[in-house]
GROMACS .gro file of C-alpha atoms in nm:
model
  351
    1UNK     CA    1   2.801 -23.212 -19.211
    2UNK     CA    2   2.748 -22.823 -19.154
    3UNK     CA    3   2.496 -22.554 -19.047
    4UNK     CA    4   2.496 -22.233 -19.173
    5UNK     CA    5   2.274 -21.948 -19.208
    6UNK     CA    6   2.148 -21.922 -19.637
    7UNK     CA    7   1.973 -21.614 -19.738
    8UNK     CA    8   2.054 -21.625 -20.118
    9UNK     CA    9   2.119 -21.874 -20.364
   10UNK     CA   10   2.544 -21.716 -20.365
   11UNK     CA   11   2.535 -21.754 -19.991
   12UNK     CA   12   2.397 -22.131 -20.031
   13UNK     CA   13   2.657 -22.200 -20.286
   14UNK     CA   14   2.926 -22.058 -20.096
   15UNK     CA   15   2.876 -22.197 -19.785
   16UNK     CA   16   2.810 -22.554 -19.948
   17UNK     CA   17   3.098 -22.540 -20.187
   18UNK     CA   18   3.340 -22.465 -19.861
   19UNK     CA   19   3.261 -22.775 -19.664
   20UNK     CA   20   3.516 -23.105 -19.726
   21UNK     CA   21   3.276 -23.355 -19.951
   22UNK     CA   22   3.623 -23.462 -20.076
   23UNK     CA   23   3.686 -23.632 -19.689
   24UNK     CA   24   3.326 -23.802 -19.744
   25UNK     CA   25   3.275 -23.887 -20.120
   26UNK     CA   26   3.531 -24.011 -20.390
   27UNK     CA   27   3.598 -23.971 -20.737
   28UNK     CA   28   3.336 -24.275 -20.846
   29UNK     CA   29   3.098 -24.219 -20.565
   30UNK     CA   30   2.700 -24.111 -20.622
   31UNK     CA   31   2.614 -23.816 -20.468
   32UNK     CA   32   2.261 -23.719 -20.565
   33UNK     CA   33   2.051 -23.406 -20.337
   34UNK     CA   34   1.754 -23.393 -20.208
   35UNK     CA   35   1.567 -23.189 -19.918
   36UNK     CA   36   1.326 -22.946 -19.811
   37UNK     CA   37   1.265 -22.568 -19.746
   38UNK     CA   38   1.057 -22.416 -19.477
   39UNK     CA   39   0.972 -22.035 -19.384
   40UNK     CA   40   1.270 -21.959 -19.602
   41UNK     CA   41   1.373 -21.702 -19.844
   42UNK     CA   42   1.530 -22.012 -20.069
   43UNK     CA   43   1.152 -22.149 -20.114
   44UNK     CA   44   1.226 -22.313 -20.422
   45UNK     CA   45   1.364 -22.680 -20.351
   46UNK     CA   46   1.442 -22.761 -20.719
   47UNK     CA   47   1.681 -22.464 -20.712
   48UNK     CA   48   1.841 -22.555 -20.380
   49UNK     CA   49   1.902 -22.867 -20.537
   50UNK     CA   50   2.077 -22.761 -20.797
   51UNK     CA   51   2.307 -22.474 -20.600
   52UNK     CA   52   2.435 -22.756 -20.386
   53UNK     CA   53   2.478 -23.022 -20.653
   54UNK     CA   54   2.665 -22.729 -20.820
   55UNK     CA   55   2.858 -22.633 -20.514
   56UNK     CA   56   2.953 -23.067 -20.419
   57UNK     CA   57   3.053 -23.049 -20.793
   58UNK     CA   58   3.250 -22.764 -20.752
   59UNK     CA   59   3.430 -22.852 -20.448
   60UNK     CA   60   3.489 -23.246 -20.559
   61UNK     CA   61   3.640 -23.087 -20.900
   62UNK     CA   62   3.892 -22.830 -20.727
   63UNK     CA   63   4.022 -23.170 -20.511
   64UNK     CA   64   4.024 -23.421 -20.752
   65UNK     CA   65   4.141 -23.269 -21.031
   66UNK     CA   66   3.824 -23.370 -21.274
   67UNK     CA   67   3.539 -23.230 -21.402
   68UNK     CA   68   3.268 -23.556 -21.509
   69UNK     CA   69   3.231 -23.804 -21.206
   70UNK     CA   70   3.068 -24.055 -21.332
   71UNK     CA   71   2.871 -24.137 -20.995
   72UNK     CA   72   2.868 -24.541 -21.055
   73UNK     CA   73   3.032 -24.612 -20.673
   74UNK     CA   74   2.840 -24.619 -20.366
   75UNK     CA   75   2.552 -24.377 -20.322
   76UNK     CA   76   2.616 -24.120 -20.045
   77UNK     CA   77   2.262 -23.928 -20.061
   78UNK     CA   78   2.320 -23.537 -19.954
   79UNK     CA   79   2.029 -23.406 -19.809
   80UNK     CA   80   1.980 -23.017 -19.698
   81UNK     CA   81   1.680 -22.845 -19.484
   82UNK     CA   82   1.642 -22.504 -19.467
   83UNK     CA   83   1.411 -22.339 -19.187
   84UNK     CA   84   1.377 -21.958 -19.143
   85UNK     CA   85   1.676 -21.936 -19.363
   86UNK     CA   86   1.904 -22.183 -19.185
   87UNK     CA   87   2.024 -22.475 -19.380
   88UNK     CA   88   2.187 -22.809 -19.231
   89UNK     CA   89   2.326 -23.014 -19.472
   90UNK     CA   90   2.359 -23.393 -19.408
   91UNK     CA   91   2.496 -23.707 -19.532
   92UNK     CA   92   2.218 -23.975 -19.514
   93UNK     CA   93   2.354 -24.316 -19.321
   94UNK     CA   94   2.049 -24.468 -19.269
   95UNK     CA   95   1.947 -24.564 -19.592
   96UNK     CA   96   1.571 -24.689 -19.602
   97UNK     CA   97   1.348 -24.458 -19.355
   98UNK     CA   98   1.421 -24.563 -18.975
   99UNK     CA   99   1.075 -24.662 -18.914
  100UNK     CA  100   1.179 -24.984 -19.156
  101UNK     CA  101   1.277 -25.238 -18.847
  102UNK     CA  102   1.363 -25.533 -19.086
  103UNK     CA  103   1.069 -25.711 -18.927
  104UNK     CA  104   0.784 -25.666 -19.160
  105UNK     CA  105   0.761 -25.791 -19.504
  106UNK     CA  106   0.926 -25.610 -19.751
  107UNK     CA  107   0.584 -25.598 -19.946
  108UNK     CA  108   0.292 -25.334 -19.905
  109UNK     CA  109   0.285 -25.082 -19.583
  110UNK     CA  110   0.059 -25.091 -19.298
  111UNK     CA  111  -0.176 -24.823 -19.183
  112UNK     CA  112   0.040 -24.784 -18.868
  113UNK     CA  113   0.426 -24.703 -18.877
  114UNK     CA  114   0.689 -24.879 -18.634
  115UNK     CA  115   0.800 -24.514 -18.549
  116UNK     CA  116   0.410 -24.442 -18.426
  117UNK     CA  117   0.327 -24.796 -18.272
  118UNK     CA  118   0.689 -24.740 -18.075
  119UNK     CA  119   0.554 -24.379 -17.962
  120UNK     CA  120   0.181 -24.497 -17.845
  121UNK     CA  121   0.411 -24.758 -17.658
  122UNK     CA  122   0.626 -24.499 -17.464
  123UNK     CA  123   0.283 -24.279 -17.409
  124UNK     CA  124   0.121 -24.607 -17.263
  125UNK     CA  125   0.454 -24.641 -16.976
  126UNK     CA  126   0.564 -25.018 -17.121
  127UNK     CA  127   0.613 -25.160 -16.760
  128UNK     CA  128   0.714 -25.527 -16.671
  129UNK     CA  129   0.437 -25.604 -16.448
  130UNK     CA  130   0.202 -25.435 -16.646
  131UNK     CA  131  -0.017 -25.623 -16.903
  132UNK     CA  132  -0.025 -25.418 -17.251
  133UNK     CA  133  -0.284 -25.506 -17.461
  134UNK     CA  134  -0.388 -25.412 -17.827
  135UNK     CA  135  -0.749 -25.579 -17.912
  136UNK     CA  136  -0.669 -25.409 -18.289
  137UNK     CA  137  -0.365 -25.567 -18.324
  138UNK     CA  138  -0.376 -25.630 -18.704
  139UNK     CA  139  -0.001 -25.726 -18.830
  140UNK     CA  140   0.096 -25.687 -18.421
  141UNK     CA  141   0.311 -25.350 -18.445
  142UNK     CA  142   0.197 -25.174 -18.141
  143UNK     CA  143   0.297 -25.516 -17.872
  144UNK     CA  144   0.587 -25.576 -18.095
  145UNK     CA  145   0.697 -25.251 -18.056
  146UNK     CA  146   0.613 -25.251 -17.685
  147UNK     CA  147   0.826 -25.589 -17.621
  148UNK     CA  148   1.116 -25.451 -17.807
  149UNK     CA  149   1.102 -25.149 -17.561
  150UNK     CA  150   1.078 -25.391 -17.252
  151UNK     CA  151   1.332 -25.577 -17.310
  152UNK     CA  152   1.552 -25.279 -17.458
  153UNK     CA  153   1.617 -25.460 -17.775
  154UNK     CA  154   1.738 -25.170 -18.008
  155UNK     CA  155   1.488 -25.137 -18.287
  156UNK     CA  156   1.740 -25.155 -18.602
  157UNK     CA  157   1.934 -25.426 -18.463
  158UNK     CA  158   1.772 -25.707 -18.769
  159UNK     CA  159   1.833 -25.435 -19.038
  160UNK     CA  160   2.097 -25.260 -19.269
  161UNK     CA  161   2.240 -24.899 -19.290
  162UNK     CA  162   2.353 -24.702 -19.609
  163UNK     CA  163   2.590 -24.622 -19.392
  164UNK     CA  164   2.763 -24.975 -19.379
  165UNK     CA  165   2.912 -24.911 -19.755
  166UNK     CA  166   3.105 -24.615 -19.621
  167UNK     CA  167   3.449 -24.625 -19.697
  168UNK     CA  168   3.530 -24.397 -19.375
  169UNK     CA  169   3.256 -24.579 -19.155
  170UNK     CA  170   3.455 -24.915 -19.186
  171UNK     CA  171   3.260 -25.250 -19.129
  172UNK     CA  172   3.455 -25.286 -18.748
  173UNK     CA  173   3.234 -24.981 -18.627
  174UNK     CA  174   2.914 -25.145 -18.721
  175UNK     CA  175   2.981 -25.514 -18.608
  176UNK     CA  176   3.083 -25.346 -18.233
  177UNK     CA  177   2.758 -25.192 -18.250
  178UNK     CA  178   2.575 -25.469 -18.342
  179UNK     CA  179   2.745 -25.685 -18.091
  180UNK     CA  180   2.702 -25.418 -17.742
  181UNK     CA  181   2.327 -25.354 -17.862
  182UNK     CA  182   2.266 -25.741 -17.851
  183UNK     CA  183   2.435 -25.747 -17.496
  184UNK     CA  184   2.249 -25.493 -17.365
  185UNK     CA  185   1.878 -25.726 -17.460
  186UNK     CA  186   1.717 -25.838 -17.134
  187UNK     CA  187   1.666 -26.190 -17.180
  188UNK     CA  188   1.523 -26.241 -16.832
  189UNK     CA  189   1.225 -25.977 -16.895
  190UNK     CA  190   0.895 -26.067 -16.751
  191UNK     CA  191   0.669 -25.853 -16.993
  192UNK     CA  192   0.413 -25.968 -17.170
  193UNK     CA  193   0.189 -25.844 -17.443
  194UNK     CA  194  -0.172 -25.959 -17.575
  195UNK     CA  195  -0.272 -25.873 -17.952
  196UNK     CA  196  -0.601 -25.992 -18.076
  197UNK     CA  197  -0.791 -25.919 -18.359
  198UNK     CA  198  -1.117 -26.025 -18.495
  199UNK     CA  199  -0.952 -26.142 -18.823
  200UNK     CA  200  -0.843 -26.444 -18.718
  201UNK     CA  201  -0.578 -26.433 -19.102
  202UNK     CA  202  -0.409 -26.136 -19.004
  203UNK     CA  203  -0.259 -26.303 -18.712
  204UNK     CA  204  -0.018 -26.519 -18.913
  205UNK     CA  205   0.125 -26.213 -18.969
  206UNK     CA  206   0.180 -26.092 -18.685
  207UNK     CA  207   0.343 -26.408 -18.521
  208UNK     CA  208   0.546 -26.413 -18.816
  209UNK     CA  209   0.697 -26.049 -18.743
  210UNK     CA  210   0.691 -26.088 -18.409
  211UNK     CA  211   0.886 -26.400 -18.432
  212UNK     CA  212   1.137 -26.175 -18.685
  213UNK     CA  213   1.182 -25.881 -18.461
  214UNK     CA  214   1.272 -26.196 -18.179
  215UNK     CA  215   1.007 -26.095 -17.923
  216UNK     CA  216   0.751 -26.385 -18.022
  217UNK     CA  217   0.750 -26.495 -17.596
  218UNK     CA  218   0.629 -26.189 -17.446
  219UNK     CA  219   0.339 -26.168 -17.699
  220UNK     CA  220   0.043 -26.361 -17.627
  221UNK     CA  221  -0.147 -26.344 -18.019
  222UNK     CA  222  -0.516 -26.494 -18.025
  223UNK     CA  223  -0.855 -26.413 -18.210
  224UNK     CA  224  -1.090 -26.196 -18.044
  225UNK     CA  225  -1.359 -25.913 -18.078
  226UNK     CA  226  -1.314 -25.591 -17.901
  227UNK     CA  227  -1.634 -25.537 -17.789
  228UNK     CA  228  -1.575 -25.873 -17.596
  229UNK     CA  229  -1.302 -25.849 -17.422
  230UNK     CA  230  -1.332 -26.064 -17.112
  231UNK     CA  231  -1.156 -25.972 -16.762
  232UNK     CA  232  -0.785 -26.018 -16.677
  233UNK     CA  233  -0.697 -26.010 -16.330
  234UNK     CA  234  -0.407 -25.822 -16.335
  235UNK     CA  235  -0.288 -25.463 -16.402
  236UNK     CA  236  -0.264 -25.379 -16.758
  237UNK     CA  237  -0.272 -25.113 -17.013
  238UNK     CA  238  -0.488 -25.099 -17.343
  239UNK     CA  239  -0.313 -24.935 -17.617
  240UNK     CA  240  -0.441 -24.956 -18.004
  241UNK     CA  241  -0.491 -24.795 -18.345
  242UNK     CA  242  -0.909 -24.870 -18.419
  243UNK     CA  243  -1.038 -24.857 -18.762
  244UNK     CA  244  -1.118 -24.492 -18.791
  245UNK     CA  245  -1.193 -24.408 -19.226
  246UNK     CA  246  -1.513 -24.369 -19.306
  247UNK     CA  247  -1.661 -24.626 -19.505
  248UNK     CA  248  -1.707 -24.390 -19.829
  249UNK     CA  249  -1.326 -24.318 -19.823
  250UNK     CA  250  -1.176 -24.691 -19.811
  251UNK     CA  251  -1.175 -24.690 -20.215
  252UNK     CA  252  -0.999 -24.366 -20.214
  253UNK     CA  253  -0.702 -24.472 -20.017
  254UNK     CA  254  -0.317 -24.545 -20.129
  255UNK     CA  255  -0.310 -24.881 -20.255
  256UNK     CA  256  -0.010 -24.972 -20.029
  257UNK     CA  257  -0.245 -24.885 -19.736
  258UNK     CA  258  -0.610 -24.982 -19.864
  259UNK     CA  259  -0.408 -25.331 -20.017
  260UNK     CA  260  -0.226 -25.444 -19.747
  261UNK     CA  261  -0.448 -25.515 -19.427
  262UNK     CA  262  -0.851 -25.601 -19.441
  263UNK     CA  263  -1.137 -25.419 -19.489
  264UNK     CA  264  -1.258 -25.431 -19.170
  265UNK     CA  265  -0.944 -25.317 -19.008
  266UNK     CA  266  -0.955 -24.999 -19.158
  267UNK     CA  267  -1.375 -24.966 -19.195
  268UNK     CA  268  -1.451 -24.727 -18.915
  269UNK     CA  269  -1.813 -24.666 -19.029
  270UNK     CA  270  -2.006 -24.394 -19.219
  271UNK     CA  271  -1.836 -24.113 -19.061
  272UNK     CA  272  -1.540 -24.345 -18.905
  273UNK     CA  273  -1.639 -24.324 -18.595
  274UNK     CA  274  -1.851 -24.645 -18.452
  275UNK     CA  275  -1.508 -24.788 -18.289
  276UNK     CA  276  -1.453 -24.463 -18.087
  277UNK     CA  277  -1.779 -24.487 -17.971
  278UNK     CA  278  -1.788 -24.831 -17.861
  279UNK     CA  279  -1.448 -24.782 -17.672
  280UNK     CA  280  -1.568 -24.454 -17.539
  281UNK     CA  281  -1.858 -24.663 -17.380
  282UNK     CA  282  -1.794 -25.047 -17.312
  283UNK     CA  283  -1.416 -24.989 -17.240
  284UNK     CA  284  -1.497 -24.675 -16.932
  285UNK     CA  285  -1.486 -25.014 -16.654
  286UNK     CA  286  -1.177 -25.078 -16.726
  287UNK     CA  287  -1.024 -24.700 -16.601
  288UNK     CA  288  -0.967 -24.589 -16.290
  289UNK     CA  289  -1.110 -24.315 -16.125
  290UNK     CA  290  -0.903 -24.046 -16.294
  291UNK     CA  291  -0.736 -24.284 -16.558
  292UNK     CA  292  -0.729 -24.171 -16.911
  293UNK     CA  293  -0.831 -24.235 -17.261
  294UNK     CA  294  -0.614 -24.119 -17.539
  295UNK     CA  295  -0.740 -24.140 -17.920
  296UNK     CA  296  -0.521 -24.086 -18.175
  297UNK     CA  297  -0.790 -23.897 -18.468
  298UNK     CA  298  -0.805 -23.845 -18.819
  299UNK     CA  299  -0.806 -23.538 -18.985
  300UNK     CA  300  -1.121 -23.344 -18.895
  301UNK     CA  301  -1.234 -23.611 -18.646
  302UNK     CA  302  -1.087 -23.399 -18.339
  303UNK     CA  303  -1.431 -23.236 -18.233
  304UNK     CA  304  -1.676 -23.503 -18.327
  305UNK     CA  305  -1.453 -23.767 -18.069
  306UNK     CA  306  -1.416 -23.523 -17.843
  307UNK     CA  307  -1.835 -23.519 -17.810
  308UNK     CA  308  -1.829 -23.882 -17.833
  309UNK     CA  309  -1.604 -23.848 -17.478
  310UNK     CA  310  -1.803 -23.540 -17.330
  311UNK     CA  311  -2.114 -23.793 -17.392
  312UNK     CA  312  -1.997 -24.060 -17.228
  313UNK     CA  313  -1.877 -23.906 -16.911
  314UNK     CA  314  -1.574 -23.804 -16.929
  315UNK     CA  315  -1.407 -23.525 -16.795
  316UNK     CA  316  -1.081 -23.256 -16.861
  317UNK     CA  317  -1.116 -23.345 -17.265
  318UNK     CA  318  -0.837 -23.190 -17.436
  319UNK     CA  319  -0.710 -23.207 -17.808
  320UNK     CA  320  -0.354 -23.192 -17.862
  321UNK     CA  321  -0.191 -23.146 -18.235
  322UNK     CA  322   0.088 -23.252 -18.398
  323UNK     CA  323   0.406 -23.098 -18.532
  324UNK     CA  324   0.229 -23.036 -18.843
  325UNK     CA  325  -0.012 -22.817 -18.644
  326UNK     CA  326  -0.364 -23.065 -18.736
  327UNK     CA  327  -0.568 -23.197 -18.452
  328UNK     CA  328  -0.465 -23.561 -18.352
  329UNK     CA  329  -0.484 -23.694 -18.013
  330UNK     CA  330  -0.792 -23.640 -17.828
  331UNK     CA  331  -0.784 -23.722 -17.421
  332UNK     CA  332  -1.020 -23.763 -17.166
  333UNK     CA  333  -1.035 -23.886 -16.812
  334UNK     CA  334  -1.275 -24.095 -16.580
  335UNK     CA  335  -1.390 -23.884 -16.315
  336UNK     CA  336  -1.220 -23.989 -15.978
  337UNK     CA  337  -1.549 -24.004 -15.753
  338UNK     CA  338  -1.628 -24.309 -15.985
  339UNK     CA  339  -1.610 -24.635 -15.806
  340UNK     CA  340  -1.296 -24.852 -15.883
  341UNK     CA  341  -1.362 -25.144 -16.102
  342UNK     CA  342  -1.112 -25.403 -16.225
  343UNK     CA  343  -0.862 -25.356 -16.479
  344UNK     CA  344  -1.060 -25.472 -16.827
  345UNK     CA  345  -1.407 -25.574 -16.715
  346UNK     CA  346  -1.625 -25.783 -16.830
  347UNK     CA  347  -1.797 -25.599 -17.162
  348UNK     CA  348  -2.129 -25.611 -17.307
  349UNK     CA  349  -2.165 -25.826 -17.601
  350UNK     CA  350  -2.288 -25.565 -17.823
  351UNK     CA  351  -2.135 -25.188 -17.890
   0.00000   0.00000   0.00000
């Protein structure tokens, strides 16, 4: 809706209380606030919340002619961040968070988000004549998301928008949209996926959402161990989110997360870390000279992989954070006066 620069809570209200809610929200509408505040002078968020619930009030009241809305319509959620004292305030159209496709069961939440498994897809260069692989597959998010990006299927396409109940976003807008992003779908993609796990259950569930999200041919789904991978002939890319919590802290863990998927996919060993060693060792073949290994860490993890890597052989290991400034990707490459072997060879039976 509006940026402005809010120092004090009279500048906030001011600035708020002079924007046109009356051309977004009418007289019946719900309008409840929410947001955040970073590296601001306006630290306190119930506060803000108030000043611009005050200042929506305010300006609604002045061009309706009422006082009391009774907020029983359509919800139209106002949201405001504020970061080194310079708010944006925003109507939310989306609804339920983006990273909801409308592929996966409404129930539980799994350890990896569609936003993240889309992500590790663009890092691993999704390419038509290029195998993808994820041996951790679990509920198949990472090759879903991968297919969806091959064959430029746009992610929210089999989902709904809060947006959609907008009186000035009227239903014609959305059904065009729909319709070009289902023209622009490459039905005559080559790509194709592999996602095994060891749990051979799990994998119902992944051919399920696959089959939702309407990429179910370019993913090949089948039992498997990692540490037994057997050689494809063929270029190909392994991308996957191991089980990386240490034993000890499974019980500990939100219920959506530590309820949803199996033990195993989430038991990473007494200090989390017997996948990242088994990859770090069994998977090297499969590089080439110079290729690279990415692991995305948990917190406090960053050091202890990144000696797992030196170990092994690697070379130019590097740790890379996220936005929130905590250690999470940890890279290394295969030294390039290594001798070439194929793409995903064959693997010792034991870690």
């Amino acid at each position: 809706v509006a940026d402005f620069t809010a120092k004090s809570f009279d500048q906030l209200f001011e600035n708020v209380k002079s924007l046109p809610w009356e051309d977004y929200i009418g007289d019946k509408e719900a309008f409840p606030v929410k947001g955040f505040s970073i590296h601001s002078q306006l630290h306190s968020v119930p506060d803000c919340q108030r000043i611009v619930k005050k200042a929506v009030v305010t300006r609604l009241s002045d061009a309706c002619g009422i006082r009391w809305f009774e907020e029983t319509g359509v919800k139209y959620q106002i949201e405001f961040f504020i970061l080194n004292d310079e708010a944006t305030l925003m109507i939310d159209t989306s609804g339920l968070p983006l990273h909801k496709r409308g592929y996966r069961p409404e129930a539980g939440a799994a350890p990896i988000r569609e936003t993240l498994a889309a992500a590790i897809a663009m890092t691993a260069r999704v390419k038509e004549d290029t195998l993808l692989w994820d041996p951790f597959c679990g509920s198949g998010t990472i090759p879903i998301e991968a297919a969806l990006l091959a064959t430029n299927r746009a992610p929210g396409l089999g989902r709904s928008f809060a947006g959609e109940a907008f009186a000035n976003l009227p239903a014609p807008l959305w059904a065009e949209a729909r319709e070009a992003a289902r023209g622009a779908i490459r039905t005559d993609s080559p790509f194709e996926a592999y996602a095994s796990d060891i749990d051979e259950d799990i994998l119902d569930l992944a051919y399920e959402s696959a089959l939702r999200a309407g990429v179910e041919e370019h993913i090949n789904i089948f039992q498997a161990d990692a540490r037994r991978i057997k050689r494809e002939d063929r270029r190909g890319t392994i991308a996957c989110n191991p089980p990386y919590i240490p034993t000890a802290d499974l019980d500990g863990l939100d219920a959506s997360v530590r309820d949803f998927e199996p033990r195993m996919a989430l038991d990473g060993g007494t200090d989390g870390l017997d996948f990242y060693r088994a990859i770090a060792t069994l998977w090297q073949p499969a590089l080439k000279p110079g290729g690279r290994i990415l692991f995305e860490v948990g917190i406090g993890q960053s050091e202890a992989v990144a000696m797992l890597l030196r170990d092994a052989g690697y070379e130019n290991i590097c740790i890379t954070r996220d936005t929130g400034k905590i250690d999470r990707v940890v890279e290394g490459m295969r030294p390039k006066e290594r001798e070439h072997t194929d793409l995903l060879h064959d693997m010792k039976e034991e870690a």
